[in-house]
PDB file of N, CA and C in Angstrom:
ATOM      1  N   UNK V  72     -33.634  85.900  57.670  1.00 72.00           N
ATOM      2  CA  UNK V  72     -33.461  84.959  58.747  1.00 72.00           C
ATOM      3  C   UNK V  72     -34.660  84.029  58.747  1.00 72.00           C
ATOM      4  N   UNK V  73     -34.085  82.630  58.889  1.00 81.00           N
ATOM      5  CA  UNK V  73     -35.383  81.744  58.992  1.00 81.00           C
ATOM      6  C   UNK V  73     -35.255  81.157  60.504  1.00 81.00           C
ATOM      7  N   UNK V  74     -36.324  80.604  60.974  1.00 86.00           N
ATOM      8  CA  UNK V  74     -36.471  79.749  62.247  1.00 86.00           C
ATOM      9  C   UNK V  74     -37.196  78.134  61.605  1.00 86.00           C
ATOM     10  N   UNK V  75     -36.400  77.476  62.188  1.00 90.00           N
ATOM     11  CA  UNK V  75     -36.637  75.699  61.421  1.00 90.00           C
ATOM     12  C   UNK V  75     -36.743  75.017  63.051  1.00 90.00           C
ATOM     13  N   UNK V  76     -37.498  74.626  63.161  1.00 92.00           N
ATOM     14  CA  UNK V  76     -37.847  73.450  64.458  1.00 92.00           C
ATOM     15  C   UNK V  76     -37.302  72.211  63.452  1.00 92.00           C
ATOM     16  N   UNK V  77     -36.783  70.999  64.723  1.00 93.00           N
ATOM     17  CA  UNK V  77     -36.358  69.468  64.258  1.00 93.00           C
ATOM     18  C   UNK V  77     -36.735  68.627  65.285  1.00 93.00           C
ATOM     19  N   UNK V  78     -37.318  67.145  64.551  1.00 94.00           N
ATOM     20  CA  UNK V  78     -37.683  66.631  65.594  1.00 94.00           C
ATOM     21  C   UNK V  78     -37.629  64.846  65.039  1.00 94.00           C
ATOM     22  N   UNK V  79     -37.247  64.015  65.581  1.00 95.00           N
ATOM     23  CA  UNK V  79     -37.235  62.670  65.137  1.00 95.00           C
ATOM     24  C   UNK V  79     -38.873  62.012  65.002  1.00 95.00           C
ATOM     25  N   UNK V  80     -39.588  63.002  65.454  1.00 96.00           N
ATOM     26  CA  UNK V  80     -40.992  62.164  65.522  1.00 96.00           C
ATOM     27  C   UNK V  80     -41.646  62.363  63.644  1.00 96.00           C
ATOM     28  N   UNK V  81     -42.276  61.410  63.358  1.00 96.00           N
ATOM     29  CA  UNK V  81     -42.747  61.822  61.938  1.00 96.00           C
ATOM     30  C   UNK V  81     -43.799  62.830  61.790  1.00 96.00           C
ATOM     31  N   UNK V  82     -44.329  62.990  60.534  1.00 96.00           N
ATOM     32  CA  UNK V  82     -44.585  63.898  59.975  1.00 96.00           C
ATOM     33  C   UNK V  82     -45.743  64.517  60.320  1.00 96.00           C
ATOM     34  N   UNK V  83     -46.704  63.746  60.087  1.00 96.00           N
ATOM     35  CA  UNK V  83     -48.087  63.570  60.609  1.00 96.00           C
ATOM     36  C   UNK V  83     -47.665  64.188  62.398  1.00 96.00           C
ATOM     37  N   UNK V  84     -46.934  63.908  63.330  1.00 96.00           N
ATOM     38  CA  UNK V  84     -46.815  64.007  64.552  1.00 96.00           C
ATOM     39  C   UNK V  84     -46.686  65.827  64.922  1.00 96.00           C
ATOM     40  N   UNK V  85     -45.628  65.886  64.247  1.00 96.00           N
ATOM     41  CA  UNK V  85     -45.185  66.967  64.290  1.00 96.00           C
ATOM     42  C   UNK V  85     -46.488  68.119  63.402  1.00 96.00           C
ATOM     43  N   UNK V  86     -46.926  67.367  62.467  1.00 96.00           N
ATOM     44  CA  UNK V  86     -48.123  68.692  61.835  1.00 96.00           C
ATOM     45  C   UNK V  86     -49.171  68.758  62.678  1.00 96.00           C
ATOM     46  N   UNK V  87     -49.490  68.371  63.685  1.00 96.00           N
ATOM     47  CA  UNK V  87     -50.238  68.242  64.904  1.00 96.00           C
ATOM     48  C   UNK V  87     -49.796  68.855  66.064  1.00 96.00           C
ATOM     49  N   UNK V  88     -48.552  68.912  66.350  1.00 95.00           N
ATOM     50  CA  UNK V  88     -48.044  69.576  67.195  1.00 95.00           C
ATOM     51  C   UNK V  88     -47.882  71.265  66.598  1.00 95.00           C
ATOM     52  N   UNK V  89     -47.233  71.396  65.630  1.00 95.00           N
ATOM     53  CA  UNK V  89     -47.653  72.652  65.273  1.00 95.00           C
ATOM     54  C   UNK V  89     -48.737  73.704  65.282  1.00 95.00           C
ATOM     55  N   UNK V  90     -49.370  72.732  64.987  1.00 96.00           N
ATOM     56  CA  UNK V  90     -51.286  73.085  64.680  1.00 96.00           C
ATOM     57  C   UNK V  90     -51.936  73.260  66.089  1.00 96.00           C
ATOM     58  N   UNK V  91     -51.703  72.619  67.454  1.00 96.00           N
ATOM     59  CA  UNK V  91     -51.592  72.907  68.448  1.00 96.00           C
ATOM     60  C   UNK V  91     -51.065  73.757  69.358  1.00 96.00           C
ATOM     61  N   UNK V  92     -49.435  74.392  68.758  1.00 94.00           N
ATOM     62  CA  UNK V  92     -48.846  74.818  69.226  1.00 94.00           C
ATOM     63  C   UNK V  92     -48.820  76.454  68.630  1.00 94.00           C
ATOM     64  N   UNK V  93     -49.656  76.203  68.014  1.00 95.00           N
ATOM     65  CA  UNK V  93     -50.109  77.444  66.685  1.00 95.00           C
ATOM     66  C   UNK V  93     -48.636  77.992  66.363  1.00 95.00           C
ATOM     67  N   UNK V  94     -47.842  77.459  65.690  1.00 93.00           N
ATOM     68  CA  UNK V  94     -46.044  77.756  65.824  1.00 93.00           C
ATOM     69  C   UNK V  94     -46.646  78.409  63.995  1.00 93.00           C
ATOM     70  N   UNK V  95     -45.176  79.122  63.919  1.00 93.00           N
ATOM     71  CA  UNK V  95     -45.582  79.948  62.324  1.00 93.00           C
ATOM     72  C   UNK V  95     -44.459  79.396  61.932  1.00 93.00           C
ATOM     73  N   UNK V  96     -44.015  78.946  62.049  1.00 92.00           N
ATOM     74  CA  UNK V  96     -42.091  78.332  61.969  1.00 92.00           C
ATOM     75  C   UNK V  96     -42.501  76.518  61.225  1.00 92.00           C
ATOM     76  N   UNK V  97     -41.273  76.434  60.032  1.00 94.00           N
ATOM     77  CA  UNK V  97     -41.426  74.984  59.724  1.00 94.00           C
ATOM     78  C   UNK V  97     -40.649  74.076  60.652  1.00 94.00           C
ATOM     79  N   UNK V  98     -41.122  72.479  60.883  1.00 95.00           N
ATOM     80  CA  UNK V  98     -40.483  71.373  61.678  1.00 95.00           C
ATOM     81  C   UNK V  98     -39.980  70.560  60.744  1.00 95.00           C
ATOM     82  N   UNK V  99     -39.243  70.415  61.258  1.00 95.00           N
ATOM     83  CA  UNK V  99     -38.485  69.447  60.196  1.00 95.00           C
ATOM     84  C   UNK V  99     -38.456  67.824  60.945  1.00 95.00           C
ATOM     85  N   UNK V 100     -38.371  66.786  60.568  1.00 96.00           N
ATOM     86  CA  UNK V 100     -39.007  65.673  60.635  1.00 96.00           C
ATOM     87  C   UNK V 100     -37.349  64.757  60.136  1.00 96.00           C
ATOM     88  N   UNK V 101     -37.203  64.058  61.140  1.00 96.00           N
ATOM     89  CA  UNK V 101     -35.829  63.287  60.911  1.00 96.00           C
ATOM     90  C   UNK V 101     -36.096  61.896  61.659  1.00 96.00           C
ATOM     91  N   UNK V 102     -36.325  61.167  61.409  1.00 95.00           N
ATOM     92  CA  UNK V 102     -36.527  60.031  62.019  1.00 95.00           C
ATOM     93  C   UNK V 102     -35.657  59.165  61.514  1.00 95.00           C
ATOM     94  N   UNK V 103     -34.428  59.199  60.984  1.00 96.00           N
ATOM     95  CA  UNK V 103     -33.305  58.662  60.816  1.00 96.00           C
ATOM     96  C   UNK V 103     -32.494  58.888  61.834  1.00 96.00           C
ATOM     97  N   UNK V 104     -32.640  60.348  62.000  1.00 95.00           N
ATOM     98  CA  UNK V 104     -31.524  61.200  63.229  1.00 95.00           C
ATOM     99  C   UNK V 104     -30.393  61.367  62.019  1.00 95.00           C
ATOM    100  N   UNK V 105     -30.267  61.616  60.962  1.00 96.00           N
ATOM    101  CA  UNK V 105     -29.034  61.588  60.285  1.00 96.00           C
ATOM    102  C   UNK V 105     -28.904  63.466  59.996  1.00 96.00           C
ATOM    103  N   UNK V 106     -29.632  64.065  59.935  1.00 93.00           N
ATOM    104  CA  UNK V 106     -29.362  64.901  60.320  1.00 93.00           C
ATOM    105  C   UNK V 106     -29.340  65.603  61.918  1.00 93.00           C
ATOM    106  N   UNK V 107     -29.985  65.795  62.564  1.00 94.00           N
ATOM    107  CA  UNK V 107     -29.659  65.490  63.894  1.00 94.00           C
ATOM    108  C   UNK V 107     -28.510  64.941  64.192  1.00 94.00           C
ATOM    109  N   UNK V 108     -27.601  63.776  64.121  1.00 94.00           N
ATOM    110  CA  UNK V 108     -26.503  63.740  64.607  1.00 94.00           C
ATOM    111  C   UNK V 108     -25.639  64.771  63.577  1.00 94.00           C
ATOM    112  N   UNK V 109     -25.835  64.626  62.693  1.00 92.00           N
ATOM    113  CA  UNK V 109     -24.640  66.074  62.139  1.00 92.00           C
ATOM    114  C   UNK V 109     -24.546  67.336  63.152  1.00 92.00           C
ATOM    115  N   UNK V 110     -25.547  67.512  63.258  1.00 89.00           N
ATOM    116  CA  UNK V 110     -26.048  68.711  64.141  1.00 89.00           C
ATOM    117  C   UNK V 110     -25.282  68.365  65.544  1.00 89.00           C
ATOM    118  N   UNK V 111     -24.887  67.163  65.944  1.00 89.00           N
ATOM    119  CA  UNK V 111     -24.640  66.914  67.588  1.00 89.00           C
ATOM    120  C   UNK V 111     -26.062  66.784  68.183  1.00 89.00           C
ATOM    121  N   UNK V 112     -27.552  67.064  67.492  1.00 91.00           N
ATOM    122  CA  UNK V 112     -28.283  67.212  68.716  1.00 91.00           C
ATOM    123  C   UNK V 112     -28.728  65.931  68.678  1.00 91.00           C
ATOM    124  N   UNK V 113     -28.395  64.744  68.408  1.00 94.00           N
ATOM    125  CA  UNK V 113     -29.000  63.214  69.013  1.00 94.00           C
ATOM    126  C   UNK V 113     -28.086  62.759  69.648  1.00 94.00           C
ATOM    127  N   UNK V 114     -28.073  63.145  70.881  1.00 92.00           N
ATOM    128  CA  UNK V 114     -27.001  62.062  72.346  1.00 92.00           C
ATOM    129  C   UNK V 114     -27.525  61.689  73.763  1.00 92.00           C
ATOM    130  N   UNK V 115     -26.995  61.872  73.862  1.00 92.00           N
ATOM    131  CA  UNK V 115     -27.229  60.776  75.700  1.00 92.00           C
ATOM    132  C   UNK V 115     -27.605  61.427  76.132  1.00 92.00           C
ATOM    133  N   UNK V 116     -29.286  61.389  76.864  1.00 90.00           N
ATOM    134  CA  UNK V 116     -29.791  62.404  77.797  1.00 90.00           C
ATOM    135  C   UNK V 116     -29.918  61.625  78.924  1.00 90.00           C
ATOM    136  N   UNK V 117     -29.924  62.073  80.318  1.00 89.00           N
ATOM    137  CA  UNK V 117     -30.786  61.650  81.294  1.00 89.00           C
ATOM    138  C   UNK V 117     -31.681  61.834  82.170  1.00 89.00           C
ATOM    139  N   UNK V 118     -32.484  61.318  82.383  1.00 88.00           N
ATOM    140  CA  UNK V 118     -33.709  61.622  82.565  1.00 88.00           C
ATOM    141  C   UNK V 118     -34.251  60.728  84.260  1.00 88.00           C
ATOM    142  N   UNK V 119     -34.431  61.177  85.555  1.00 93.00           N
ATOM    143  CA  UNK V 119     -34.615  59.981  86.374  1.00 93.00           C
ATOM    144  C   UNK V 119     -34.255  59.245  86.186  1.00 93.00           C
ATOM    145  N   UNK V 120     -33.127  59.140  86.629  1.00 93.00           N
ATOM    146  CA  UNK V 120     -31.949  58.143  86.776  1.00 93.00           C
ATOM    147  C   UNK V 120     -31.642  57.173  85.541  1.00 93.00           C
ATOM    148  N   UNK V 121     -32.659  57.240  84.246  1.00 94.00           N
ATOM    149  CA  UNK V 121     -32.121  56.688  83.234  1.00 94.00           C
ATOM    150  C   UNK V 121     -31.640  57.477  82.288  1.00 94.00           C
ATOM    151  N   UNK V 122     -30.808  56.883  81.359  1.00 95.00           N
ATOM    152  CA  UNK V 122     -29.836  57.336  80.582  1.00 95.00           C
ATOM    153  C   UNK V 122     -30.563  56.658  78.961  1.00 95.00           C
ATOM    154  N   UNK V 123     -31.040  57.670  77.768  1.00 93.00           N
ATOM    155  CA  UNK V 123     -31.347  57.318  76.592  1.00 93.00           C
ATOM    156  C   UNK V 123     -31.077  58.310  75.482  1.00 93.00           C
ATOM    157  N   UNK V 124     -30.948  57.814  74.254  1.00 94.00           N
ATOM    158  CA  UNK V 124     -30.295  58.919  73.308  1.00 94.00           C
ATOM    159  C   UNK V 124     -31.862  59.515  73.101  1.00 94.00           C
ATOM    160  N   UNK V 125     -31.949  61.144  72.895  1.00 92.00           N
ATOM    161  CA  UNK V 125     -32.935  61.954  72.298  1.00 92.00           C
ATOM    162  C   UNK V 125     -32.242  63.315  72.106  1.00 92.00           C
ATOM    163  N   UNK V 126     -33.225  64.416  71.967  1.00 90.00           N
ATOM    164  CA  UNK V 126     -33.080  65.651  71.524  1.00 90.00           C
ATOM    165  C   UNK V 126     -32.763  66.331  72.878  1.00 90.00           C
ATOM    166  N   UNK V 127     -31.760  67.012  73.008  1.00 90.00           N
ATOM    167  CA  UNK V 127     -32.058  68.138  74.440  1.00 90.00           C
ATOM    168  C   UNK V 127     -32.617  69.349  73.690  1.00 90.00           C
ATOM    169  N   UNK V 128     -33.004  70.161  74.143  1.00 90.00           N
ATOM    170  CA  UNK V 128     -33.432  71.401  73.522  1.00 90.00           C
ATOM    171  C   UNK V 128     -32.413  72.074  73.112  1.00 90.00           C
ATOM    172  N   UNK V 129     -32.283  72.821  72.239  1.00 92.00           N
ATOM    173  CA  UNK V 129     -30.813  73.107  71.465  1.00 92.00           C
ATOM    174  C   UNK V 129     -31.543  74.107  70.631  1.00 92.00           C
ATOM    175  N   UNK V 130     -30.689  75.317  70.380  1.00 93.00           N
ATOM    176  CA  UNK V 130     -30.943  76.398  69.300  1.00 93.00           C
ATOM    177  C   UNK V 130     -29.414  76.768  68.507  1.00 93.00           C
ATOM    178  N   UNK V 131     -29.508  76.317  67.671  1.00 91.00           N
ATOM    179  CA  UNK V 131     -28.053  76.867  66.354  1.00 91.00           C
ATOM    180  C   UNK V 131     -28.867  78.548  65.639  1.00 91.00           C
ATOM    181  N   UNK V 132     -27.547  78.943  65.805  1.00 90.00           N
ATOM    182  CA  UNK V 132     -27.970  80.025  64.889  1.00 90.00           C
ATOM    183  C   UNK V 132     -26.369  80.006  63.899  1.00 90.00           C
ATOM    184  N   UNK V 133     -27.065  79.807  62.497  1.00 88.00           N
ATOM    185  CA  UNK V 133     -26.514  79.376  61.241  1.00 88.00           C
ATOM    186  C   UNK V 133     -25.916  80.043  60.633  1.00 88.00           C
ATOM    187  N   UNK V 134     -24.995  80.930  59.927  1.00 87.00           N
ATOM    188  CA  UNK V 134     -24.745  81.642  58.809  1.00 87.00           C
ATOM    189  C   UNK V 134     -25.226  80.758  57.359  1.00 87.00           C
ATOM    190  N   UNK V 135     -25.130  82.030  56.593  1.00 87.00           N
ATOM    191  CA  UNK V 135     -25.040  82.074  55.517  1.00 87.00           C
ATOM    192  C   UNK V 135     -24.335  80.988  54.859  1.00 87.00           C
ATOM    193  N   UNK V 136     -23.174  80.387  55.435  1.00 89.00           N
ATOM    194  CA  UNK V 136     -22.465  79.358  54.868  1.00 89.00           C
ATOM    195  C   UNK V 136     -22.820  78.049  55.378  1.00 89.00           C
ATOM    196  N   UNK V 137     -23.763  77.864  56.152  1.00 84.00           N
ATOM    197  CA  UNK V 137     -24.201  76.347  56.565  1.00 84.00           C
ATOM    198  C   UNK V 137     -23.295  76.348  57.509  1.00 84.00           C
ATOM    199  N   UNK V 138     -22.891  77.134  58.335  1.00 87.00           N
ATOM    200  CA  UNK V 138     -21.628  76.611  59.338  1.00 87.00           C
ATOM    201  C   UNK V 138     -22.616  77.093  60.690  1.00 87.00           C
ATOM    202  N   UNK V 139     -22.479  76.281  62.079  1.00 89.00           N
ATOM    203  CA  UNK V 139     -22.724  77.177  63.051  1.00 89.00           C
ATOM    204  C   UNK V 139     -22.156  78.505  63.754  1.00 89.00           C
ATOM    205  N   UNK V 140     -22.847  79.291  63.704  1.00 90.00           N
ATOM    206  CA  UNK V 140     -22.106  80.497  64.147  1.00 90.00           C
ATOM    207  C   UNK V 140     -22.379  80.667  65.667  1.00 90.00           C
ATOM    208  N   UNK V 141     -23.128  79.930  66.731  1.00 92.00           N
ATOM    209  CA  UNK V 141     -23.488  80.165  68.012  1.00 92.00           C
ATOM    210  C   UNK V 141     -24.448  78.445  68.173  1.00 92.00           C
ATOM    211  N   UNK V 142     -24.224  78.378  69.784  1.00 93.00           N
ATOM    212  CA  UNK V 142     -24.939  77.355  70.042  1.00 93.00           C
ATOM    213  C   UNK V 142     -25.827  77.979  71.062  1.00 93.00           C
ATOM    214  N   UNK V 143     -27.035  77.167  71.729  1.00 94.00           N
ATOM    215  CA  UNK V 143     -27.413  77.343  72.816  1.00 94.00           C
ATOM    216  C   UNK V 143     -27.694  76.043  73.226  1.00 94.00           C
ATOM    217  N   UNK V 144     -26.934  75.406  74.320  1.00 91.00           N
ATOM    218  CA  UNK V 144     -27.855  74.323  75.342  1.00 91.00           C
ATOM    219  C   UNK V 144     -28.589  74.335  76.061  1.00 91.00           C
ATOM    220  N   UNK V 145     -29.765  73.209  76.529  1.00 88.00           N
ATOM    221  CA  UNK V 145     -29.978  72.847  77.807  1.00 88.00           C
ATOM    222  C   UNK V 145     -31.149  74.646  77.333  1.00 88.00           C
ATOM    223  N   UNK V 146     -31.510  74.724  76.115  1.00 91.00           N
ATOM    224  CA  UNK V 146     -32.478  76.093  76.202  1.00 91.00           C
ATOM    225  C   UNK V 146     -34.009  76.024  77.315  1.00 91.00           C
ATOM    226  N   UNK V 147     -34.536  77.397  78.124  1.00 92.00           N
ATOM    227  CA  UNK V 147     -35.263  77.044  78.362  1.00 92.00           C
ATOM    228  C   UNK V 147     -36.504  78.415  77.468  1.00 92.00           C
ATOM    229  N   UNK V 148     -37.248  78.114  77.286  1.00 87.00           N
ATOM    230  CA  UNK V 148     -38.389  78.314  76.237  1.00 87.00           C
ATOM    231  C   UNK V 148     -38.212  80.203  77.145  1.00 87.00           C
ATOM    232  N   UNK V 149     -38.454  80.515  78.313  1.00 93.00           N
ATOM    233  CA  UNK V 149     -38.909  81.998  78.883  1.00 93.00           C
ATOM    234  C   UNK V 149     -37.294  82.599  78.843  1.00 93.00           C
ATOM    235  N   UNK V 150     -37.366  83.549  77.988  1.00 93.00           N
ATOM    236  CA  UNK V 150     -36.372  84.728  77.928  1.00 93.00           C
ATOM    237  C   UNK V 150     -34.929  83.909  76.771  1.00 93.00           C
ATOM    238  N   UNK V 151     -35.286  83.228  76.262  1.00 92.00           N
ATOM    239  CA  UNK V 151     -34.668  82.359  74.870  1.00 92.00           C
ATOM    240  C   UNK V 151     -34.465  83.443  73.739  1.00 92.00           C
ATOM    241  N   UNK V 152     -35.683  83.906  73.241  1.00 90.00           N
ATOM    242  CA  UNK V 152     -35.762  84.281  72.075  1.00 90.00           C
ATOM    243  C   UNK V 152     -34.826  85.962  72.419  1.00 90.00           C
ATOM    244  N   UNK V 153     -35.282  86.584  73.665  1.00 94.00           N
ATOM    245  CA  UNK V 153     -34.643  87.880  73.800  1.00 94.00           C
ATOM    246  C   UNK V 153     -32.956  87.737  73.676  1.00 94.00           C
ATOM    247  N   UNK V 154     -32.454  86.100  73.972  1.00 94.00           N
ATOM    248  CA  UNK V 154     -31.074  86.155  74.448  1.00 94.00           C
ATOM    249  C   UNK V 154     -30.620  85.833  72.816  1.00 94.00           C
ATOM    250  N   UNK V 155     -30.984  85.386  71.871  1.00 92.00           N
ATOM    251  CA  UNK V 155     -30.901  85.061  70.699  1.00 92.00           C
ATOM    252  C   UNK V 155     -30.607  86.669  70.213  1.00 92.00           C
ATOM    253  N   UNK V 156     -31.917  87.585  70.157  1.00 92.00           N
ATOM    254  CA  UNK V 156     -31.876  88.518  69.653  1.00 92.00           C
ATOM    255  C   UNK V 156     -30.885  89.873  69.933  1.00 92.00           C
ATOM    256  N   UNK V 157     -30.885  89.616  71.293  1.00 94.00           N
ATOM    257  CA  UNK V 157     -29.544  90.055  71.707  1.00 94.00           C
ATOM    258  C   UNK V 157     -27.871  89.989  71.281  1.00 94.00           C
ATOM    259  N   UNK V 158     -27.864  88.361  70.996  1.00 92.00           N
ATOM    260  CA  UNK V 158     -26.732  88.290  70.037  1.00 92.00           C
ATOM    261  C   UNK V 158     -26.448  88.474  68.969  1.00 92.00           C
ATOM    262  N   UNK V 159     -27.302  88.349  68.089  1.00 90.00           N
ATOM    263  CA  UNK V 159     -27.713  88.753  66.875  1.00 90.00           C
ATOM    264  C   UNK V 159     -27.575  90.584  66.210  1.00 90.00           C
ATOM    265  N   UNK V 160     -27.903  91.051  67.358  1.00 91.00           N
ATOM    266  CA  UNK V 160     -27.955  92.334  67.111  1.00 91.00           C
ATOM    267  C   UNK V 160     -26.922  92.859  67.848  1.00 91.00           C
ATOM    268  N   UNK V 161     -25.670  92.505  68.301  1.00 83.00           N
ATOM    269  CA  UNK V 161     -24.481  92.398  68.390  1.00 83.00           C
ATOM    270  C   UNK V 161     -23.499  92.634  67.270  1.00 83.00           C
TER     271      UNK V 161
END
């Protein structure tokens, strides 16, 4: 099993945020959004009363075949990883 972070910000951005975030996990760097929209995760968020396309927080968990096998929306970071592992070990 791997864990892959994604993020439209570039490269340099994100190896800073890691390095900060002391994360052990690779980011992946899309500033096309062309993967990201495959994924569904570049759409319409809103935010105080405005409306702009970005990332919501989102966790796929993948098979083996590149297909999604589970989604999570709208994730929030405390008790995430237990609800993952929970399904998983299902």
């Amino acid at each position: 099993m791997a864990i892959l972070g994604a993020s439209a910000d570039k490269e340099k951005a994100l190896a800073s945020f890691k390095a900060k975030q002391k994360l052990n996990f690779p980011l992946l760097s899309d500033p096309t959004h062309k993967m990201l929209q495959a994924y569904g995760a570049w759409r319409l968020k809103k935010f105080m009363g405005r409306s702009f396309q970005g990332i919501p927080r989102i966790s796929y968990l993948i098979g083996p075949d590149g297909k999604i096998q589970q989604a999570w929306d709208n994730v929030k970071a405390k008790g995430h990883a237990a609800e993952v592992l929970a399904y998983i070990s299902t």
